[in-house]
CSV table of C-alpha atoms and ligand atoms in Angstrom, one decimal:
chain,number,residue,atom,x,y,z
A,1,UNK,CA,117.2,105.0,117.7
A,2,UNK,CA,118.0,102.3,120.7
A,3,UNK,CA,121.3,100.5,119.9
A,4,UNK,CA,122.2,97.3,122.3
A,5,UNK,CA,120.2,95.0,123.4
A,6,UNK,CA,117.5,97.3,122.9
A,7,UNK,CA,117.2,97.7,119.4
A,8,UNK,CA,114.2,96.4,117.2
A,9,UNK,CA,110.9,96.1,117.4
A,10,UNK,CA,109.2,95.5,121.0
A,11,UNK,CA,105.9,92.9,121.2
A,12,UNK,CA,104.1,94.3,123.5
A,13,UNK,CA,102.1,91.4,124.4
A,14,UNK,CA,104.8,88.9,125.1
A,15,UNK,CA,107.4,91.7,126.1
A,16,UNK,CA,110.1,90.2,127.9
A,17,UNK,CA,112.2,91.9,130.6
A,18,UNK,CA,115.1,93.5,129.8
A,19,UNK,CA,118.2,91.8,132.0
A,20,UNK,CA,118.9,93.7,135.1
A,21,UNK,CA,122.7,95.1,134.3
A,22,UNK,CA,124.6,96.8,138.0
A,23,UNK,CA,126.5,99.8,137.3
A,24,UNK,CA,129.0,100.3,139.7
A,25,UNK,CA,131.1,103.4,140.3
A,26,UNK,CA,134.7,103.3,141.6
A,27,UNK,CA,138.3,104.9,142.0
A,28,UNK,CA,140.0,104.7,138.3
A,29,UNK,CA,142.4,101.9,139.0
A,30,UNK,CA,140.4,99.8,141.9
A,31,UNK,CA,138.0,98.1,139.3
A,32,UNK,CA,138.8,94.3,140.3
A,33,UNK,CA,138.1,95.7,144.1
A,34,UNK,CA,134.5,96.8,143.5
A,35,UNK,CA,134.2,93.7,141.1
A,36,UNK,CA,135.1,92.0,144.1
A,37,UNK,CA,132.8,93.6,146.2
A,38,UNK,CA,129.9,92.9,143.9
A,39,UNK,CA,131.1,89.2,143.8
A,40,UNK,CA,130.4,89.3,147.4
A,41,UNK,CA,126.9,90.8,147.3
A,42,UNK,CA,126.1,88.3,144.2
A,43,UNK,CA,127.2,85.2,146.7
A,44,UNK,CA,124.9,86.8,149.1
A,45,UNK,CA,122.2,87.1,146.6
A,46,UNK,CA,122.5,83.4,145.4
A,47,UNK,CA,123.4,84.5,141.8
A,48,UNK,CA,127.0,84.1,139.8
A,49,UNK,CA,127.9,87.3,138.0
A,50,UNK,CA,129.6,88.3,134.5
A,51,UNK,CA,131.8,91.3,135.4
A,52,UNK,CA,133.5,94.0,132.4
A,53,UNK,CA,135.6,95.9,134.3
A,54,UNK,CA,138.6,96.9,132.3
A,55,UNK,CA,141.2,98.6,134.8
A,56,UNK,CA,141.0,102.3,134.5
A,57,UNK,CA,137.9,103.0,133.2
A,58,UNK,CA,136.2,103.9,136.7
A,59,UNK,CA,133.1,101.7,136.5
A,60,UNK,CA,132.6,98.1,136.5
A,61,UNK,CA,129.3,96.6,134.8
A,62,UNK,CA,128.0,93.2,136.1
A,63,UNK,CA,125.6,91.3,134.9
A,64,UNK,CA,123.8,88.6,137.6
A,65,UNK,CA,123.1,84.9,135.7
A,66,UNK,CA,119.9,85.2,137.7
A,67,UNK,CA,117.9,88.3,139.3
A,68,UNK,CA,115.9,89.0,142.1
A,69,UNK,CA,115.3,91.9,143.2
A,70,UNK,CA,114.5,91.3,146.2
A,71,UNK,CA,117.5,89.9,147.6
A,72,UNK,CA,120.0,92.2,145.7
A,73,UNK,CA,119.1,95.1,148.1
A,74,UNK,CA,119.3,93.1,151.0
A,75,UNK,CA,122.8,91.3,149.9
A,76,UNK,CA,124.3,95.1,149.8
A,77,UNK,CA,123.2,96.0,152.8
A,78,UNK,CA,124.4,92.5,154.2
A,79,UNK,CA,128.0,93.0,152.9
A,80,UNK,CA,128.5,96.8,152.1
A,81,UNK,CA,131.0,97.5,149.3
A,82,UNK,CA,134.0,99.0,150.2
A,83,UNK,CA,135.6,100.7,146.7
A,84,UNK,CA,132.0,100.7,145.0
A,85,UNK,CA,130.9,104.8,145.6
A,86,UNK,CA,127.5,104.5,144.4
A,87,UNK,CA,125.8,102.3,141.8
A,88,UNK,CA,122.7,101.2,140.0
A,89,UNK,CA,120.5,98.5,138.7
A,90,UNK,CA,119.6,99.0,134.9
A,91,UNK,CA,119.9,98.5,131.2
A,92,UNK,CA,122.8,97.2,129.2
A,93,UNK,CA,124.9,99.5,126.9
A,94,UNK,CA,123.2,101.5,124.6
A,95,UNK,CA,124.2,103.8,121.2
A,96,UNK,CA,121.7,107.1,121.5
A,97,UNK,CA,122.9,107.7,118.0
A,98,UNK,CA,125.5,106.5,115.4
A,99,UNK,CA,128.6,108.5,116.3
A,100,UNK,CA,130.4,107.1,113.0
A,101,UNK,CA,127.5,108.4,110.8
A,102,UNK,CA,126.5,111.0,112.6
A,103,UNK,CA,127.1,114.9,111.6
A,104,UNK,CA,126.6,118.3,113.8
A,105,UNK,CA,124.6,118.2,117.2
A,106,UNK,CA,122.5,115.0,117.6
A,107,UNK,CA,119.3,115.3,119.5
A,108,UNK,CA,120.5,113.2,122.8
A,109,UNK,CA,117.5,114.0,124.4
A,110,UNK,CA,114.5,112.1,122.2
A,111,UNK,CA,116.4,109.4,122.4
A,112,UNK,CA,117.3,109.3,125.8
A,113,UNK,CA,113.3,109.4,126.9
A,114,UNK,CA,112.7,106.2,124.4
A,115,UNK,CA,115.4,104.9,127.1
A,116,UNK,CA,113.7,105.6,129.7
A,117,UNK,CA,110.0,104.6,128.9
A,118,UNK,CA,111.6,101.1,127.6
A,119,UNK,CA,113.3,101.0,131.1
A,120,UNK,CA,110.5,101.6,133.7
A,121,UNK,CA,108.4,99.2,131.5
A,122,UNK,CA,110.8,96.6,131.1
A,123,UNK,CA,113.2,96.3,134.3
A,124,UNK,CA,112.6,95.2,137.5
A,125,UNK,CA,113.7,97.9,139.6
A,126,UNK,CA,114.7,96.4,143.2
A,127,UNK,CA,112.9,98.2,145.9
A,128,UNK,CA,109.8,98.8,144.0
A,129,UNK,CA,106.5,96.3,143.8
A,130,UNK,CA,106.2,95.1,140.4
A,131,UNK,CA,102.7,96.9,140.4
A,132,UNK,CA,104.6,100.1,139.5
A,133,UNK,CA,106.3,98.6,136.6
A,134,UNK,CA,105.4,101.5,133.5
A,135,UNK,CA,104.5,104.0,135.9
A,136,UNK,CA,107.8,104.3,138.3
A,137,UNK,CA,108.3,107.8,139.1
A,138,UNK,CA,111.8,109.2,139.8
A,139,UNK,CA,113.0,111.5,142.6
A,140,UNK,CA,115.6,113.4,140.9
A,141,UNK,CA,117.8,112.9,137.6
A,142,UNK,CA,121.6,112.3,137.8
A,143,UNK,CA,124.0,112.4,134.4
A,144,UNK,CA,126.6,111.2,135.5
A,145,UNK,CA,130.5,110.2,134.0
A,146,UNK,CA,132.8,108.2,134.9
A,147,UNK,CA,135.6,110.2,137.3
A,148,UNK,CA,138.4,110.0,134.8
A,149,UNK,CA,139.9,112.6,132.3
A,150,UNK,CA,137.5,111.1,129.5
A,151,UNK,CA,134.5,111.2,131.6
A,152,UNK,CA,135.3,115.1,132.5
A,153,UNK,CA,135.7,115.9,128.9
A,154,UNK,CA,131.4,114.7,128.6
A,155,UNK,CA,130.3,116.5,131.6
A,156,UNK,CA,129.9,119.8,129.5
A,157,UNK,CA,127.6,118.2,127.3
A,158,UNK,CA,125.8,116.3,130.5
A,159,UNK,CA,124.9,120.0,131.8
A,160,UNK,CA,123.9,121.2,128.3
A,161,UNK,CA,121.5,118.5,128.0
A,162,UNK,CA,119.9,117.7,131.5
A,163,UNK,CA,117.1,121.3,131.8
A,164,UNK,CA,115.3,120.0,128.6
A,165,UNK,CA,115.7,116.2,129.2
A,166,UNK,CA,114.0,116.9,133.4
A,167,UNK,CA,111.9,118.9,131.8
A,168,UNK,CA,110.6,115.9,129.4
A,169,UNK,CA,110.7,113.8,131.8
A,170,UNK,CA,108.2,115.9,134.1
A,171,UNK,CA,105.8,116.1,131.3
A,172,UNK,CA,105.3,112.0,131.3
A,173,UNK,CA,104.9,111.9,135.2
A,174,UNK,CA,108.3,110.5,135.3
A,175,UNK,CA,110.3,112.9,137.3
A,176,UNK,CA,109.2,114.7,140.3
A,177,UNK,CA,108.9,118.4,140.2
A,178,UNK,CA,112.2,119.8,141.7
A,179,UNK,CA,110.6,121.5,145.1
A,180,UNK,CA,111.2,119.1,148.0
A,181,UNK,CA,107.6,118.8,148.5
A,182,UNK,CA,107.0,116.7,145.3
A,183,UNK,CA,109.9,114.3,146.3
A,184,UNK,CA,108.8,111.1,148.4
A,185,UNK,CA,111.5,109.1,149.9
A,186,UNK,CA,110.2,105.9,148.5
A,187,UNK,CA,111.3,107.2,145.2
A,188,UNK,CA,114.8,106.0,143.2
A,189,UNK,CA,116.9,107.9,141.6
A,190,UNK,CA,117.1,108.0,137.9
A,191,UNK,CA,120.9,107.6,136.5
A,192,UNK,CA,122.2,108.1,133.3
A,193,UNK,CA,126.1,107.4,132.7
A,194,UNK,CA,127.3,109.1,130.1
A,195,UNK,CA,130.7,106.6,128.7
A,196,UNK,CA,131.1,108.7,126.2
A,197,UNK,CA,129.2,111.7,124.4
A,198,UNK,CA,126.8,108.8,122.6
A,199,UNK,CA,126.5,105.6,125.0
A,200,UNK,CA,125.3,105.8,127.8
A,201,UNK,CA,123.8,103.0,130.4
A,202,UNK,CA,120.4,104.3,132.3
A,203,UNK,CA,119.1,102.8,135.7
A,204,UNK,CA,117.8,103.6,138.9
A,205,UNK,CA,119.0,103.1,142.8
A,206,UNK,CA,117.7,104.0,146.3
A,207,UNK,CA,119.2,104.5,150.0
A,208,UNK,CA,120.7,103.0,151.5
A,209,UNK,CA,122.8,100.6,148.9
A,210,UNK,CA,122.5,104.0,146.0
A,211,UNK,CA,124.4,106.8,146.7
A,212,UNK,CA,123.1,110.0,147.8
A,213,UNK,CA,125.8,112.2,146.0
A,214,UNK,CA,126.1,111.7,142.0
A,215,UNK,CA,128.4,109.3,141.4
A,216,UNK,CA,129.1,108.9,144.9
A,217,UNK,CA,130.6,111.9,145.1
A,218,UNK,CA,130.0,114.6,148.4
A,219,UNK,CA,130.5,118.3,146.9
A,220,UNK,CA,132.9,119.0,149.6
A,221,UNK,CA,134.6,123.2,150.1
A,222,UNK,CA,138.2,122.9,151.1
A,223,UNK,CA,138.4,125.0,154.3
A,224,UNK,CA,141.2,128.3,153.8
A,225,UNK,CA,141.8,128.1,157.2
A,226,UNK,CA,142.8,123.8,157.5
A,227,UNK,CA,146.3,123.4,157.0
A,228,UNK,CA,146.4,120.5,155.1
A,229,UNK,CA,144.0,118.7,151.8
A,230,UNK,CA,144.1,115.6,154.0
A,231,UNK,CA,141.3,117.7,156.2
A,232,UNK,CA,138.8,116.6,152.9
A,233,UNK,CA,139.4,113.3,154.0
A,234,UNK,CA,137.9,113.7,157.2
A,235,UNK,CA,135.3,116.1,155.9
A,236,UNK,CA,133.6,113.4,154.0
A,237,UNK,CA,134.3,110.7,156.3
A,238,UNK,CA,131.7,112.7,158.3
A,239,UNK,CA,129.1,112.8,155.8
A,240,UNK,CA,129.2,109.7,154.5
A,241,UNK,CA,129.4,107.7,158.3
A,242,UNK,CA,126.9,110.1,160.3
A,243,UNK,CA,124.6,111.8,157.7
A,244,UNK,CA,122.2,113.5,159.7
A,245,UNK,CA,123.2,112.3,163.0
A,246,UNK,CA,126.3,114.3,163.0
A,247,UNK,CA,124.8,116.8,165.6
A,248,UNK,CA,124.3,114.2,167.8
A,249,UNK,CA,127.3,112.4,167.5
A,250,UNK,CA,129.8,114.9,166.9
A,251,UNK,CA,129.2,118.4,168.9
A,252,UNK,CA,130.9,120.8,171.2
A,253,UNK,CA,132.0,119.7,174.2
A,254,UNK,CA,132.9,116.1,172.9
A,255,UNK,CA,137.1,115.1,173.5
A,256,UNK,CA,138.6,113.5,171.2
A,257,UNK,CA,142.4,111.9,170.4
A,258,UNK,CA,143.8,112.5,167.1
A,259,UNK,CA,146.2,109.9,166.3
A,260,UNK,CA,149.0,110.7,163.7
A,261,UNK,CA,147.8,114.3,163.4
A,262,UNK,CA,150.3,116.8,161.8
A,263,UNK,CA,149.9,119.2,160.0
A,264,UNK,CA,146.4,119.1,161.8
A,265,UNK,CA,144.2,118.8,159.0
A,266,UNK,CA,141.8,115.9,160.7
A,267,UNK,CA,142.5,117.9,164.3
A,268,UNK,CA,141.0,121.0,162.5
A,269,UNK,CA,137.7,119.8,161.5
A,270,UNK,CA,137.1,118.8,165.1
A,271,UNK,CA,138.4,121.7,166.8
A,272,UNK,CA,136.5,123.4,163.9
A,273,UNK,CA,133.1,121.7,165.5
A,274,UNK,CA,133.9,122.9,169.4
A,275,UNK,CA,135.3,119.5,170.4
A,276,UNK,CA,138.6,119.1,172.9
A,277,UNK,CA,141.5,117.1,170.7
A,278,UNK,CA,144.8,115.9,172.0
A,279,UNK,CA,146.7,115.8,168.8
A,280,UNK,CA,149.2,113.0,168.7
A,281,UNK,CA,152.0,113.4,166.8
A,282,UNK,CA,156.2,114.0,166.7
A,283,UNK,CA,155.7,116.5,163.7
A,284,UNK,CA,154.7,120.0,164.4
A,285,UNK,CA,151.0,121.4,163.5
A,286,UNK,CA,150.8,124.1,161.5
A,287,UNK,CA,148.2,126.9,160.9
A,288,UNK,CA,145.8,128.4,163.3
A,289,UNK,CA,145.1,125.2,164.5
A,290,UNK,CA,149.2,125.0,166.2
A,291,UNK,CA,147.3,127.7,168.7
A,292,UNK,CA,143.7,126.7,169.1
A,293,UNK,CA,142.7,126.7,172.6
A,294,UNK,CA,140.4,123.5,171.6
A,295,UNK,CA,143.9,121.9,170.9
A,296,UNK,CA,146.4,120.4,173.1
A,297,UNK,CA,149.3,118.6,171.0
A,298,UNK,CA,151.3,116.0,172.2
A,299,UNK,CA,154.7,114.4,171.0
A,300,UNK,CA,154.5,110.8,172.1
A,301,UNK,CA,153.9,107.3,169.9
A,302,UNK,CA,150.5,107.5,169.2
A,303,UNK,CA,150.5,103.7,168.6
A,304,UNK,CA,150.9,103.3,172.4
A,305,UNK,CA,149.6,106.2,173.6
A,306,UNK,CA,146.1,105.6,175.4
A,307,UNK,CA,143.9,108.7,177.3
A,308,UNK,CA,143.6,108.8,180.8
A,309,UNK,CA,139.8,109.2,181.0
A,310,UNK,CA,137.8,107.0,177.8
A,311,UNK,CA,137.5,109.9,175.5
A,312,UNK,CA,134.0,110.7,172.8
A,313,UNK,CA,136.2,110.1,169.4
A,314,UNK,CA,139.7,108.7,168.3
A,315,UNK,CA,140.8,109.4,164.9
A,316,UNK,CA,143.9,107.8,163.3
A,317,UNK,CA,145.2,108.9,160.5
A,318,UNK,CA,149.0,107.1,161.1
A,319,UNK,CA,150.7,105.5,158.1
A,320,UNK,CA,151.4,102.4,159.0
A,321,UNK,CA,150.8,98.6,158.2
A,322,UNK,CA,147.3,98.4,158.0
A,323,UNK,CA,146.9,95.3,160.1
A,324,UNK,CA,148.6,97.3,162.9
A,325,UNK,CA,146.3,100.1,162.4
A,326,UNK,CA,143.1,97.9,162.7
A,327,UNK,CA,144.4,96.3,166.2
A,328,UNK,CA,145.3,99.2,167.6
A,329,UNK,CA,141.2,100.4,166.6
A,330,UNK,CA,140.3,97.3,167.9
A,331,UNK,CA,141.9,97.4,171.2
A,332,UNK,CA,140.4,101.3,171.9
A,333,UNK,CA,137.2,100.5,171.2
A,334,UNK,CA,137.2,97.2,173.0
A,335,UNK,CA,138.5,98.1,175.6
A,336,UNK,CA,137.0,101.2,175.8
A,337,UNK,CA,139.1,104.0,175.6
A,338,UNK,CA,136.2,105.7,172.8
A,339,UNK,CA,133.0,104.9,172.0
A,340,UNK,CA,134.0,106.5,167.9
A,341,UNK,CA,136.6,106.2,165.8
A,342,UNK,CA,137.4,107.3,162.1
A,343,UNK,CA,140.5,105.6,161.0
A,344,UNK,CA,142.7,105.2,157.5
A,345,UNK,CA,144.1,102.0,156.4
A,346,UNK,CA,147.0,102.3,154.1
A,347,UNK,CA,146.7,99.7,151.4
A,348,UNK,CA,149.8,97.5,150.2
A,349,UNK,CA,150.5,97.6,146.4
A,350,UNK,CA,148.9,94.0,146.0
A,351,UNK,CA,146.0,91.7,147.5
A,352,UNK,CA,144.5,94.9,148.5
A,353,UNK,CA,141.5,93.5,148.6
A,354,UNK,CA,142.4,90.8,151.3
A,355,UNK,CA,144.0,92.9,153.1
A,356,UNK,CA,140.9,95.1,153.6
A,357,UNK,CA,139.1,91.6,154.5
A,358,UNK,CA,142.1,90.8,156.9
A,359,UNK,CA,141.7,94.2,158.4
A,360,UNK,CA,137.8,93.4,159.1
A,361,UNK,CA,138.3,90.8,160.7
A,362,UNK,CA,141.0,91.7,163.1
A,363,UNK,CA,138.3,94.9,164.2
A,364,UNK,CA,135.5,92.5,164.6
A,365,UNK,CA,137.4,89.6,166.5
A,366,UNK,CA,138.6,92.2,168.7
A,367,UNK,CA,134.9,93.8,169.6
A,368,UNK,CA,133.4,90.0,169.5
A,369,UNK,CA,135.6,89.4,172.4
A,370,UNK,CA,134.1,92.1,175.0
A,371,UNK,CA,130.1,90.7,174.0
A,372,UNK,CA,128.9,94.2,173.4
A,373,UNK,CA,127.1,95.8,170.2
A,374,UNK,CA,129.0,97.5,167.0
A,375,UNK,CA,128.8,99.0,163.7
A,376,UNK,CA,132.0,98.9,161.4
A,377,UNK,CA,132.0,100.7,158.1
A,378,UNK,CA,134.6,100.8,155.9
A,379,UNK,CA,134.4,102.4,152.6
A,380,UNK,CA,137.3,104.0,150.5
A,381,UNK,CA,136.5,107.5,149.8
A,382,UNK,CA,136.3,109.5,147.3
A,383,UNK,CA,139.1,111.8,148.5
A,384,UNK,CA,141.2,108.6,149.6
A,385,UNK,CA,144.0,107.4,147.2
A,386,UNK,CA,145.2,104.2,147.7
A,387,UNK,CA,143.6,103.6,151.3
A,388,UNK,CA,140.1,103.1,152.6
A,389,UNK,CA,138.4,104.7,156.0
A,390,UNK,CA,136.8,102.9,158.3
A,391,UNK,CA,134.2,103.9,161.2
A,392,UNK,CA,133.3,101.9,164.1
A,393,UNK,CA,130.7,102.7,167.5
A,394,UNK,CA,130.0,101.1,170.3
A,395,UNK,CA,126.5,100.2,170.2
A,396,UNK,CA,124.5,101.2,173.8
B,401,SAM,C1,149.2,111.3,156.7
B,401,SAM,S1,149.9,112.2,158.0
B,401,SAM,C2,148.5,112.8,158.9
B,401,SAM,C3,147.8,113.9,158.3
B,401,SAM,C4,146.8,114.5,159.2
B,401,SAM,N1,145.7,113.6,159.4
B,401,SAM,C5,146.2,115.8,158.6
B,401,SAM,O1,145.1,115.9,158.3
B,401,SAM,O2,147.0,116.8,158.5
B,401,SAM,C6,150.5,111.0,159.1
B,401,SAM,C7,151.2,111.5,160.3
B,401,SAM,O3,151.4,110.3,161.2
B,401,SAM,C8,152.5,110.6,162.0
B,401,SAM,N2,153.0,109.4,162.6
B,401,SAM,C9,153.6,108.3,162.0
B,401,SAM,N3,153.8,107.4,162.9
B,401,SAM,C10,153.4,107.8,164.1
B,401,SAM,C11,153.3,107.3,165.4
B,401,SAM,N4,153.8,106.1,165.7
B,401,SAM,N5,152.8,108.1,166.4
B,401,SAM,C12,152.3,109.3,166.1
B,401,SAM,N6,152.3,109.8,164.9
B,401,SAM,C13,152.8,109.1,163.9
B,401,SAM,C14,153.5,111.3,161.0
B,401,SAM,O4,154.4,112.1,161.8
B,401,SAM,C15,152.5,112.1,160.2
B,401,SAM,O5,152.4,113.5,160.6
C-alpha cells in the first residue's frame, strides 16, 4: 500500500506526473540555511518554492510551484548550496505501511518497489530525456536517514532491508549490477530516506549537484598518528574540493602555510602527503608532527604574516571574525602569495546565512580586482560545526 499523494488507483491513460518534491540533506539545526540555499537555486530556476523544514530534523523538503527540469540542475550548479550536503529530486511523503495498525515485521520491501515503478514512470527526473521515463535505470541504491539520533536508530533496519530490495530491483532492469563495469556515469542514483522505520521519501540525483557519498557524507578514518579531530576537517575538505585531481593539486614537493595551526591537525595531513608547511601559530604542535622534518613552525600573527616566496597552498584554520578571515584569503590569493587555499569561516550565532553571503563577496571583490580567473567553493562540512570551508584557485 502507497500512502501520500500516491495512494488510489492510477489511470494509466491520462496518468498525470507526480510533483517533483527536492530532498535536501543538512546539519541538524542549519535547516532555514539550506532552505535558503534552495530559495536561491529556485530564483535561479524561475520557480517560487514551499519549504517544510522544521529546525532539527536534518532535512528540508521543498516543493517548486513550477518544474523544469531542465533548469533545476543548471540553477545548482549556478549558485552551489552551501549547508545542503547532498539531495534529490523525487516523490512526496509516503506511508510503506500503517504503523498504527500494523503488528510484527512488515514487508518494507514489496512496497518499496510499488514506489519505485510509480516513480520512474511518473517523475521527471532532471538530467534524463523524457524518452527514458518507465525505463530509468539506476547506478546504485542509497537508504539513507536523516543524521540525527532518530535517524541512527532506522539505519539497522535500512541495512537489514537493502540485499533483498537491490536484489528486486536488479530483476526489473532497474538497478545496475554491482561490478563497476555495469555502471554508466550517465546514470542517477536511486535514494530512499528512511524518516522513520515506515515513511520514507524516494528520488533520484546525479553529479555534480547529488552527492557522491550517502547523504553527503565522506567515510572518512581518523588518522592515530594526527594530533587533533580537527585534521577530519581538512581530510574531507580534500575530497570534497579536489576529488580526483588531488594528485595533481596536492603532491610532494608542494609548500604550503598553515595558518592558525596548533595542535597541527590540518599541518598533519599535508606533511602527511610529502608537502613543506610553515605552521603559523603562538600555541605549541603536538604529536609527531612538533618534529616532522616536512614541518617548520613559526610563532608569529598569522593574520599578518605573508611568505617570502608565493607558496602552492595556504590553509587557515584561525578563529576569528569571519569577515576578517575572508580578506585576509582574499588579499593572498590576489595578490598572490598562493595559488590554493582551504580556509574555515567561523559563523556568528545569528544571520549566519548573510554572513556567509557577506563573506563571498568580500573573496570575489577581492579576486575581481586583479582581472584574473577563479573558482570559490564554500560548502559547510560534514565534520564542520557551526562554520563552513571554503576553497579558492587561481585559474591559469
Ligand atoms: C581551531 S585551532 C586550529 C586547529 C588546527 N587546524 C588543527 O587541526 O589542529 C585555531 C588556532 O588558531 C590560533 N590562532 C588564533 N589567532 C591567531 C593568529 N592571529 N595568528 C596565528 N594563530 C592564531 C590559535 O592559537 C589556535 O591554535
Amino acid at each position: 500500500m502507497l500512502g501520500g499523494s500516491l495512494t488510489g488507483p492510477v489511470d494509466s491513460a491520462a496518468r498525470p506526473m507526480i510533483p517533483t518534491r527536492i530532498v535536501a540533506y543538512c546539519r541538524a539545526g542549519f535547516e532555514p540555511e539550506a532552505a535558503a540555499d534552495l530559495g536561491r537555486a529556485a530564483t535561479i530556476a524561475g520557480t517560487e518554492l514551499a519549504i517544510d523544514a522544521p529546525t532539527g530534523r536534518g532535512y528540508v523538503v521543498a516543493t517548486p510551484a513550477v518544474f523544469d527540469s531542465q533548469r533545476w540542475p543548471r540553477a545548482l550548479v549556478e549558485a552551489p548550496p552551501v549547508f545542503v550536503r547532498s539531495l534529490f529530486f523525487g516523490t512526496g511523503q509516503h506511508m510503506l505501511f500503517d504503523a498504527a495498525r500494523t503488528r510484527g515485521r512488515p514487508d518494507r520491501v514489496a512496497p518499496l518497489i510499488e514506489l519505485v515503478d510509480l516513480f520512474r514512470r511518473d517523475c521527471a527526473i532532471p538530467g534524463l530525456p523524457h524518452s527514458s521515463r518507465g525505463r530509468a535505470r539506476f547506478a546504485v541504491l542509497r537508504l539513507e536517514t536523516p543524521d540525527t539520533n532518530d535517524g541512527k536508530a532506522v539505519s539497522g533496519l535500512c541495512r537489514s532491508i537493502e540485499a533483498p530490495f537491490a536484489q528486486a530491483l536488479r530483476e526489473r532492469g532497474a538497478l545496475a549490477d554491482s561490478s563497476a563495469d555495469d555502471k554508466r556515469s550517465d546514470e542517477p542514483a536511486l535514494h530512499v530516506l528512511f524518516a522513520d522505520g515506515a515513511t520514507v521519501y524516494a528520488g533520484a540525483s546525479l553529479p555534480p549537484w547529488g552527492s557522491h557519498w550517502a547523504m553527503g557524507i565522506p567515510r572518512i578514518r581518523m588518522p592515530r598518528e594526527a594530533p587533533s579531530r580537527s585534521t577530519l576537517k581538512l581530510a574531507e575538505a580534500i575530497v570534497t574540493f579536489l576529488g580526483d585531481r588531488e594528485g595533481e593539486l596536492l603532491h610532494a614537493g608542494m609548500r604550503a602555510v598553515d595558518l592558525g595551526a596548533a595542535p597541527g591537525g590540518w599541518t598533519w595531513q599535508l606533511a602527511y602527503r610529502g608537502l613543506m608547511v610553515v605552521a603559523v601559530d603562538n600555541g605549541p604542535l603536538k604529536g609527531e608532527v612538533a618534529d616532522d622534518a616536512h614541518v617548520t613552525h613559526i610563532r608569529v600573527d598569522g593574520l599578518t604574516y605573508l611568505p617570502r616566496k608565493p607558496v602552492d597552498w595556504m590553509i587557515c584554520d584561525i578563529v576569528e571574525q569571519p569577515s576578517r578571515i575572508a580578506a585576509l584569503v582574499g588579499r593572498w590569493i590576489a595578490e598572490g602569495h598562493a595559488r590554493r587555499c582551504i580556509f574555515n569561516l567561523k559563523l556568528p550565532m545569528k544571520k549566519r546565512y548573510d554572513e556567509v553571503l557577506r563573506c563571498q563577496s568580500l573573496i570575489v571583490g577581492a579576486l575581481a580586482r586583479t582581472r584574473g580567473k577563479f573558482d570559490l567553493q564554500l560548502r559547510q562540512l560534514y565534520h564542520d560545526r557551526e562554520e563552513v570551508t571554503g576553497f579558492v584557485e587561481r585559474i591559469g
